[in-house]
Amino acid sequence: MKFRLILCACWLGVAGAAPAQAPAPVTLPQALAAARDNVEVAIARSGLAAARADILAANHAPAPVLSAKAASIDLDNGIGPGWLGRKRIDKSIGIDWTWERGNKRALRTRTARQLAEAAQSDVDDTIQQQLLAAQGAFFDLLAAQERVLLVDEMAQTARQLAATAARRTRAGDLAAQDTSRIEIEAARAAADAEAALLERQRAALALAPLIGRGDAGARLQAEGAWALPAPPAATDAAALAASRPEVLAAAARLRAAQAALDSARALRKADVTWGVSYDHYPGTSRALVELRAQMPLQWGYQFEGEIGRALAELRQAEDTQEKVLRATTTELQRLRLEAATALALAERYASEILPRARDVARTAEQAYQRGGIDLTDLLDARRTLRATLLEALAARQEAAKAAGAWQLRSQAGAVFAPSSAK
């Protein structure tokens, strides 16, 4: 297998019309480990850091306000001689502090904490989505590499048959029309090989950014062999969905919306601003104290707008949570069904369909050499084998992707990786 992969990388360099470069091998565990820290995950983690910073911003009381003033300045008679303390100016320094009523600080802190929990679940969901994407791209590349080898082997066989047919035609043992048909099949096989190389390059370029290997580009090479797991066992999709990150994020946002509604209702309790000032006016008194309290008069408006909006957002969060839970439950049911079906189909191709197609093609080759069948039957047998080989490869690819997606989304077990041996 390793020899074939190295040969595939060499073909890739030739197809790119550039000097051959060393392949950049990557295994599935390496791809998944890199996907956990790619740029999409970094963006989600930055959002989490911002949400956690919002908790610090919410969990503090209003800062006290320091004020200073100079009043009663006599512009007609002047302020008098001497330093500032002797001048006829009413000087004052004070401090004001707002007392938040209605538990506003705790409520807005609770809202921020719930949003931070939702952001943490968003990070977990982003990681899982990137793992799914990287795993699918890895299996696409692995299948594309095998498809290159498979199609090239067919192209070589077609070229050999075309060369043999040409010699037989020159010897008068085969009609020129049959030789032309064989040469057309060989040309089609060569075109398929070029298309397979292009598809392999596309698969490598799709995987590279997901694992932070954009520098490797089309040189990426998936290492491993197919090792499909057993079909998934029956599970309770609804119970499984309740622990998924996107469902946990929706539940946290619902709790945040409830806290925001409580905060809006708390606005009806007016805050009180307490203040104290120290005054000094020469000639009258050197120490005067002012005590004050301020409270907004909320006449005619009880924050109906803020409460109405918070209530609407709470109902929206409830509907969103229900929608996400239903969608996740349906997705898990679908993934399990797809994994079971794809694994069964891949097993059927491997154990029944593909061996029979090989037997038919081998029998047709032997019969054609003995003159038992004509060229048309031989070409039909070869086309059937080619189609079956590609279909079996596609079945393995889909089974690997479906089984991996089920394991990642259900956490039914560790993500399986292709084994190093055939």
Coordinates of C-alpha atoms in Angstrom, one line a residue:
M1 CA 0.0 0.0 0.0
K2 CA 2.8 2.4 0.9
F3 CA 4.5 1.8 -2.4
R4 CA 1.3 2.6 -4.2
L5 CA 0.8 5.9 -2.3
I6 CA 4.3 7.0 -3.1
L7 CA 3.7 6.2 -6.7
C8 CA 0.5 8.3 -6.5
A9 CA 2.4 11.2 -5.2
C10 CA 4.9 11.0 -8.0
W11 CA 2.0 11.0 -10.6
L12 CA 0.6 14.1 -8.8
G13 CA 3.9 16.0 -9.3
V14 CA 4.0 15.1 -13.0
A15 CA 0.4 16.1 -13.5
G16 CA 1.1 19.5 -12.0
A17 CA 3.9 20.2 -14.4
A18 CA 6.2 21.1 -11.5
P19 CA 9.3 19.6 -9.9
A20 CA 8.4 16.6 -7.7
Q21 CA 7.9 17.5 -4.1
A22 CA 8.0 15.2 -1.1
P23 CA 4.5 14.1 0.0
A24 CA 3.1 15.4 3.3
P25 CA 1.6 12.3 5.0
V26 CA -1.2 12.6 7.6
T27 CA -3.0 10.0 9.5
L28 CA -6.6 10.3 10.7
P29 CA -5.7 10.8 14.4
Q30 CA -3.3 13.6 13.3
A31 CA -6.0 15.2 11.2
L32 CA -8.5 15.1 14.0
A33 CA -6.0 16.5 16.5
A34 CA -5.2 19.4 14.2
A35 CA -8.9 20.1 13.4
R36 CA -9.5 20.7 17.2
D37 CA -7.3 23.8 17.0
N38 CA -8.0 25.1 13.5
V39 CA -9.0 28.7 12.7
E40 CA -12.7 28.1 13.1
V41 CA -12.2 26.7 16.6
A42 CA -9.9 29.7 17.4
I43 CA -12.7 32.1 16.4
A44 CA -15.2 30.3 18.6
R45 CA -12.8 30.3 21.5
S46 CA -12.4 34.1 21.1
G47 CA -16.1 34.4 21.3
L48 CA -16.0 32.4 24.6
A49 CA -13.3 34.7 26.0
A50 CA -15.4 37.7 25.2
A51 CA -18.5 36.1 26.8
R52 CA -16.4 35.4 30.0
A53 CA -15.2 39.0 30.0
D54 CA -18.9 40.1 29.9
I55 CA -19.3 38.3 33.3
L56 CA -16.7 40.6 34.8
A57 CA -18.3 43.6 33.3
A58 CA -21.7 42.7 34.6
N59 CA -20.6 41.6 38.1
H60 CA -19.8 45.0 39.7
A61 CA -21.8 47.8 41.3
P62 CA -22.0 51.3 39.8
A63 CA -18.8 53.2 40.4
P64 CA -19.0 56.1 42.8
V65 CA -18.8 59.6 41.3
L66 CA -16.4 62.2 42.7
S67 CA -17.5 65.8 42.1
A68 CA -15.9 69.2 42.9
K69 CA -17.4 72.6 42.4
A70 CA -16.8 76.3 43.0
A71 CA -19.9 78.5 43.5
S72 CA -21.0 81.9 44.7
I73 CA -18.2 83.7 42.9
D74 CA -18.7 87.5 43.2
L75 CA -17.8 89.0 39.9
D76 CA -18.7 92.6 40.9
N77 CA -16.7 92.9 44.1
G78 CA -14.0 90.2 43.4
I79 CA -13.1 87.1 45.2
G80 CA -10.8 88.7 47.6
P81 CA -7.0 88.4 48.3
G82 CA -5.0 85.5 49.6
W83 CA -4.7 81.9 48.7
L84 CA -7.6 79.8 47.5
G85 CA -8.8 78.9 51.0
R86 CA -9.3 82.6 51.9
K87 CA -11.1 83.7 48.7
R88 CA -14.8 84.4 48.8
I89 CA -15.7 81.2 46.9
D90 CA -18.1 78.5 48.0
K91 CA -15.9 75.4 47.5
S92 CA -17.3 71.9 47.6
I93 CA -16.1 68.3 47.1
G94 CA -18.4 65.4 47.2
I95 CA -19.1 61.8 46.3
D96 CA -22.2 60.1 44.9
W97 CA -23.1 56.4 44.7
T98 CA -26.0 54.7 43.1
W99 CA -27.7 51.9 45.1
E100 CA -29.2 49.4 42.6
R101 CA -32.4 48.0 43.8
G102 CA -34.3 44.9 42.6
N103 CA -31.2 42.6 42.6
K104 CA -30.1 44.1 39.2
R105 CA -26.4 43.2 39.6
A106 CA -27.1 39.6 40.4
L107 CA -29.6 39.3 37.5
R108 CA -27.3 40.8 34.8
T109 CA -24.4 38.6 36.1
R110 CA -26.6 35.5 35.8
T111 CA -27.5 36.5 32.3
A112 CA -23.8 36.9 31.4
R113 CA -22.9 33.6 33.0
Q114 CA -25.6 31.7 31.0
L115 CA -24.4 33.3 27.8
A116 CA -20.9 32.3 28.6
E117 CA -22.1 28.7 29.1
A118 CA -23.8 28.9 25.7
A119 CA -20.5 30.2 24.2
Q120 CA -18.7 27.2 25.8
S121 CA -21.2 24.8 24.2
D122 CA -20.8 26.7 20.9
V123 CA -17.0 26.0 21.1
D124 CA -17.7 22.3 21.7
D125 CA -20.1 22.2 18.8
T126 CA -17.6 24.0 16.5
I127 CA -14.9 21.5 17.5
Q128 CA -17.3 18.7 16.6
Q129 CA -18.3 20.2 13.3
Q130 CA -14.6 20.7 12.4
L131 CA -13.9 17.1 13.4
L132 CA -16.7 15.9 11.1
A133 CA -15.4 18.0 8.3
A134 CA -11.8 16.9 8.7
Q135 CA -12.8 13.2 9.0
G136 CA -14.9 13.4 5.9
A137 CA -12.2 15.2 4.0
F138 CA -9.6 12.6 5.1
F139 CA -11.7 9.7 3.9
D140 CA -12.4 11.6 0.6
L141 CA -8.6 11.9 0.1
L142 CA -8.0 8.3 1.1
A143 CA -10.6 7.2 -1.4
A144 CA -9.3 9.5 -4.1
Q145 CA -5.8 8.1 -3.7
E146 CA -7.1 4.5 -4.0
R147 CA -9.2 5.6 -7.0
V148 CA -6.1 6.9 -8.7
L149 CA -4.3 3.6 -8.3
L150 CA -7.4 1.6 -9.3
V151 CA -8.0 3.6 -12.5
D152 CA -4.4 3.7 -13.4
E153 CA -4.2 -0.1 -13.1
M154 CA -7.2 -0.3 -15.5
A155 CA -5.5 2.1 -17.9
Q156 CA -2.4 0.0 -17.9
T157 CA -4.4 -3.1 -18.6
A158 CA -6.2 -1.3 -21.4
R159 CA -2.9 -0.1 -22.9
Q160 CA -1.5 -3.6 -22.9
L161 CA -4.6 -5.0 -24.6
A162 CA -4.4 -2.2 -27.2
A163 CA -0.7 -3.0 -27.9
T164 CA -1.5 -6.7 -28.2
A165 CA -4.4 -5.9 -30.6
A166 CA -2.2 -3.8 -32.7
R167 CA 0.3 -6.6 -33.1
R168 CA -2.5 -9.1 -34.0
T169 CA -3.9 -6.7 -36.5
R170 CA -0.5 -6.3 -38.2
A171 CA -0.2 -10.1 -38.2
G172 CA -3.7 -10.4 -39.8
D173 CA -5.1 -12.1 -36.8
L174 CA -7.5 -9.4 -35.7
A175 CA -9.8 -7.0 -37.6
A176 CA -8.8 -3.3 -37.7
Q177 CA -12.2 -2.3 -36.4
D178 CA -11.8 -4.4 -33.2
T179 CA -8.4 -2.8 -32.7
S180 CA -9.9 0.6 -33.0
R181 CA -12.5 -0.2 -30.4
I182 CA -9.8 -1.4 -28.0
E183 CA -7.7 1.7 -28.6
I184 CA -10.8 3.9 -27.8
E185 CA -11.3 2.0 -24.6
A186 CA -7.6 2.6 -23.7
A187 CA -8.0 6.3 -24.4
R188 CA -11.0 6.5 -22.2
A189 CA -9.2 4.7 -19.4
A190 CA -6.3 7.2 -19.7
A191 CA -8.7 10.1 -19.5
D192 CA -10.3 8.6 -16.4
A193 CA -6.9 8.3 -14.9
E194 CA -6.3 12.0 -15.5
A195 CA -9.6 12.9 -14.0
A196 CA -8.9 10.7 -10.9
L197 CA -5.6 12.6 -10.4
L198 CA -7.5 15.9 -10.5
E199 CA -10.0 14.6 -8.0
R200 CA -7.2 13.6 -5.7
Q201 CA -5.7 17.1 -5.8
R202 CA -9.1 18.6 -5.0
A203 CA -9.5 16.3 -2.0
A204 CA -6.1 17.2 -0.7
L205 CA -6.8 20.9 -1.1
A206 CA -10.1 20.5 0.7
L207 CA -8.4 18.7 3.7
A208 CA -5.5 21.1 4.0
P209 CA -7.2 24.2 5.6
L210 CA -9.3 22.1 8.0
I211 CA -6.1 20.8 9.6
G212 CA -4.0 23.9 9.2
R213 CA -1.8 22.5 6.5
G214 CA -2.4 25.0 3.8
D215 CA 1.3 25.0 3.1
A216 CA 1.2 21.4 2.0
G217 CA -1.8 21.8 -0.4
A218 CA -2.1 19.1 -2.9
R219 CA 0.9 17.3 -1.5
L220 CA -1.1 16.0 1.4
Q221 CA -1.3 12.3 1.5
A222 CA -3.7 10.3 3.7
E223 CA -2.1 7.3 5.3
G224 CA -4.0 4.2 6.5
A225 CA -6.2 1.4 5.2
W226 CA -9.9 0.9 5.5
A227 CA -11.0 -0.6 8.8
L228 CA -14.7 -0.2 9.2
P229 CA -16.4 -0.7 12.6
A230 CA -19.3 -2.9 13.5
P231 CA -22.8 -1.5 12.7
P232 CA -24.2 0.9 15.4
A233 CA -26.4 -0.5 18.1
A234 CA -29.9 0.8 18.8
T235 CA -29.9 3.8 21.1
D236 CA -32.4 6.3 22.5
A237 CA -31.9 9.3 20.2
A238 CA -34.0 11.7 22.3
A239 CA -31.9 11.0 25.4
L240 CA -28.7 11.2 23.4
A241 CA -29.7 14.5 21.8
A242 CA -30.2 16.2 25.2
S243 CA -26.4 16.0 25.8
R244 CA -25.3 17.4 22.4
P245 CA -23.5 20.8 22.5
E246 CA -26.0 22.6 20.3
V247 CA -28.9 21.5 22.6
L248 CA -26.9 22.6 25.7
A249 CA -26.2 25.9 24.1
A250 CA -29.9 26.5 23.3
A251 CA -30.8 25.6 26.9
A252 CA -28.2 28.0 28.3
R253 CA -29.6 30.8 26.1
L254 CA -33.1 30.0 27.4
R255 CA -31.9 30.5 30.9
A256 CA -30.1 33.7 29.9
A257 CA -33.4 35.0 28.4
Q258 CA -35.2 34.2 31.6
A259 CA -32.6 36.1 33.6
A260 CA -32.9 39.0 31.1
L261 CA -36.7 39.1 31.6
D262 CA -36.1 39.2 35.4
S263 CA -33.7 42.1 34.9
A264 CA -36.2 44.0 32.8
R265 CA -38.8 43.6 35.4
A266 CA -36.3 44.8 38.1
L267 CA -36.1 48.1 36.2
R268 CA -39.5 49.0 37.9
K269 CA -37.6 49.4 41.2
A270 CA -36.0 52.8 40.9
D271 CA -32.4 53.1 41.9
V272 CA -31.4 55.6 44.6
T273 CA -28.3 57.8 44.3
W274 CA -26.8 58.8 47.7
G275 CA -24.4 61.7 47.9
V276 CA -22.4 63.6 50.5
S277 CA -20.4 66.9 50.0
Y278 CA -18.0 68.9 52.1
D279 CA -18.4 72.7 51.6
H280 CA -16.2 75.6 52.6
Y281 CA -17.0 79.3 52.4
P282 CA -14.6 81.7 54.2
G283 CA -16.3 84.1 56.6
T284 CA -19.3 81.9 57.1
S285 CA -18.1 78.5 58.0
R286 CA -15.1 76.3 57.3
A287 CA -17.0 73.0 57.4
L288 CA -20.3 72.6 55.8
V289 CA -21.8 69.1 54.9
E290 CA -24.5 68.4 52.4
L291 CA -26.4 65.1 52.3
R292 CA -28.5 64.3 49.3
A293 CA -30.5 61.5 47.7
Q294 CA -31.9 61.2 44.2
M295 CA -34.4 58.9 42.7
P296 CA -36.0 59.0 39.2
L297 CA -39.7 59.6 39.1
Q298 CA -41.1 56.8 36.9
W299 CA -44.5 58.3 36.4
G300 CA -46.5 57.1 33.5
Y301 CA -44.0 54.4 32.3
Q302 CA -43.3 51.1 33.9
F303 CA -40.7 49.8 31.4
E304 CA -43.4 48.0 29.4
G305 CA -41.2 48.2 26.3
E306 CA -38.1 46.5 27.9
I307 CA -40.2 43.9 29.6
G308 CA -42.2 43.2 26.4
R309 CA -39.0 42.7 24.4
A310 CA -37.4 40.5 27.0
L311 CA -40.6 38.4 27.1
A312 CA -40.6 38.0 23.3
E313 CA -36.9 36.9 23.4
L314 CA -37.7 34.4 26.1
R315 CA -40.5 32.9 23.9
Q316 CA -38.1 32.9 21.0
A317 CA -35.5 31.1 23.1
E318 CA -38.1 28.5 24.1
D319 CA -39.0 27.8 20.5
T320 CA -35.4 27.7 19.4
Q321 CA -34.6 25.1 22.1
E322 CA -37.4 22.9 21.0
K323 CA -36.4 23.3 17.4
V324 CA -32.8 22.4 18.1
L325 CA -33.7 19.4 20.2
R326 CA -36.0 18.0 17.5
A327 CA -33.5 18.6 14.8
T328 CA -30.7 17.0 16.7
T329 CA -32.9 14.0 17.6
T330 CA -33.8 13.6 13.9
E331 CA -30.2 14.0 12.9
L332 CA -29.0 11.3 15.3
Q333 CA -31.7 8.9 14.0
R334 CA -30.6 9.7 10.4
L335 CA -26.9 9.2 11.1
R336 CA -27.5 5.9 12.8
L337 CA -29.6 4.7 9.9
E338 CA -27.1 5.9 7.3
A339 CA -24.2 4.3 9.2
A340 CA -26.0 0.9 9.5
T341 CA -27.1 0.9 5.8
A342 CA -23.7 2.1 4.5
L343 CA -21.7 -0.5 6.5
A344 CA -24.1 -3.3 5.3
L345 CA -23.7 -2.1 1.7
A346 CA -19.9 -2.0 1.9
E347 CA -19.8 -5.4 3.4
R348 CA -22.1 -6.8 0.7
Y349 CA -19.8 -5.3 -2.0
A350 CA -16.7 -6.8 -0.4
S351 CA -18.1 -10.2 0.3
E352 CA -20.5 -10.8 -2.6
I353 CA -20.6 -8.4 -5.5
L354 CA -16.9 -7.6 -6.1
P355 CA -15.7 -11.2 -6.0
R356 CA -18.4 -12.3 -8.5
A357 CA -17.4 -9.4 -10.8
R358 CA -13.7 -10.4 -10.6
D359 CA -14.7 -14.0 -11.4
V360 CA -16.8 -12.9 -14.4
A361 CA -13.9 -10.7 -15.7
R362 CA -11.3 -13.5 -15.3
T363 CA -13.5 -16.0 -17.0
A364 CA -14.1 -13.6 -19.9
E365 CA -10.4 -13.0 -20.3
Q366 CA -9.7 -16.7 -20.5
A367 CA -12.6 -17.3 -22.9
Y368 CA -11.5 -14.5 -25.2
Q369 CA -8.0 -15.9 -25.4
R370 CA -9.4 -19.2 -26.4
G371 CA -11.7 -17.6 -28.9
G372 CA -14.8 -18.6 -26.9
I373 CA -16.3 -15.1 -26.8
D374 CA -16.0 -12.0 -29.1
L375 CA -14.5 -8.6 -28.2
T376 CA -17.8 -7.1 -27.3
D377 CA -18.3 -9.6 -24.5
L378 CA -14.8 -9.0 -23.2
L379 CA -15.2 -5.3 -23.1
D380 CA -18.5 -5.6 -21.4
A381 CA -17.0 -7.8 -18.7
R382 CA -14.1 -5.3 -18.2
R383 CA -16.5 -2.4 -17.9
T384 CA -18.6 -4.3 -15.4
L385 CA -15.5 -5.0 -13.3
R386 CA -14.4 -1.4 -13.5
A387 CA -17.8 -0.1 -12.5
T388 CA -18.0 -2.6 -9.6
L389 CA -14.5 -1.7 -8.3
L390 CA -15.4 2.0 -8.3
E391 CA -18.8 1.3 -6.7
A392 CA -17.2 -0.8 -4.0
L393 CA -14.6 1.9 -3.3
A394 CA -17.4 4.5 -3.1
A395 CA -19.3 2.2 -0.7
R396 CA -16.3 1.9 1.6
Q397 CA -15.9 5.7 1.5
E398 CA -19.5 6.4 2.4
A399 CA -19.5 3.7 5.1
A400 CA -16.4 5.2 6.7
K401 CA -17.8 8.7 6.6
A402 CA -21.2 7.6 7.9
A403 CA -19.8 5.5 10.7
G404 CA -17.4 8.2 11.7
A405 CA -20.1 10.8 11.8
W406 CA -22.3 8.6 13.9
Q407 CA -19.5 8.0 16.4
L408 CA -18.6 11.6 16.6
R409 CA -22.2 12.9 17.0
S410 CA -23.3 10.1 19.4
Q411 CA -20.0 9.8 21.3
A412 CA -20.7 6.1 21.2
G413 CA -17.0 5.4 21.2
A414 CA -13.6 6.7 20.2
V415 CA -13.4 7.9 16.6
F416 CA -12.0 4.9 14.6
A417 CA -9.0 5.3 12.5
P418 CA -7.8 3.3 9.5
S419 CA -5.4 0.6 10.6
S420 CA -1.8 0.6 9.4
A421 CA -2.1 -2.9 7.9
K422 CA -4.2 -4.1 5.1

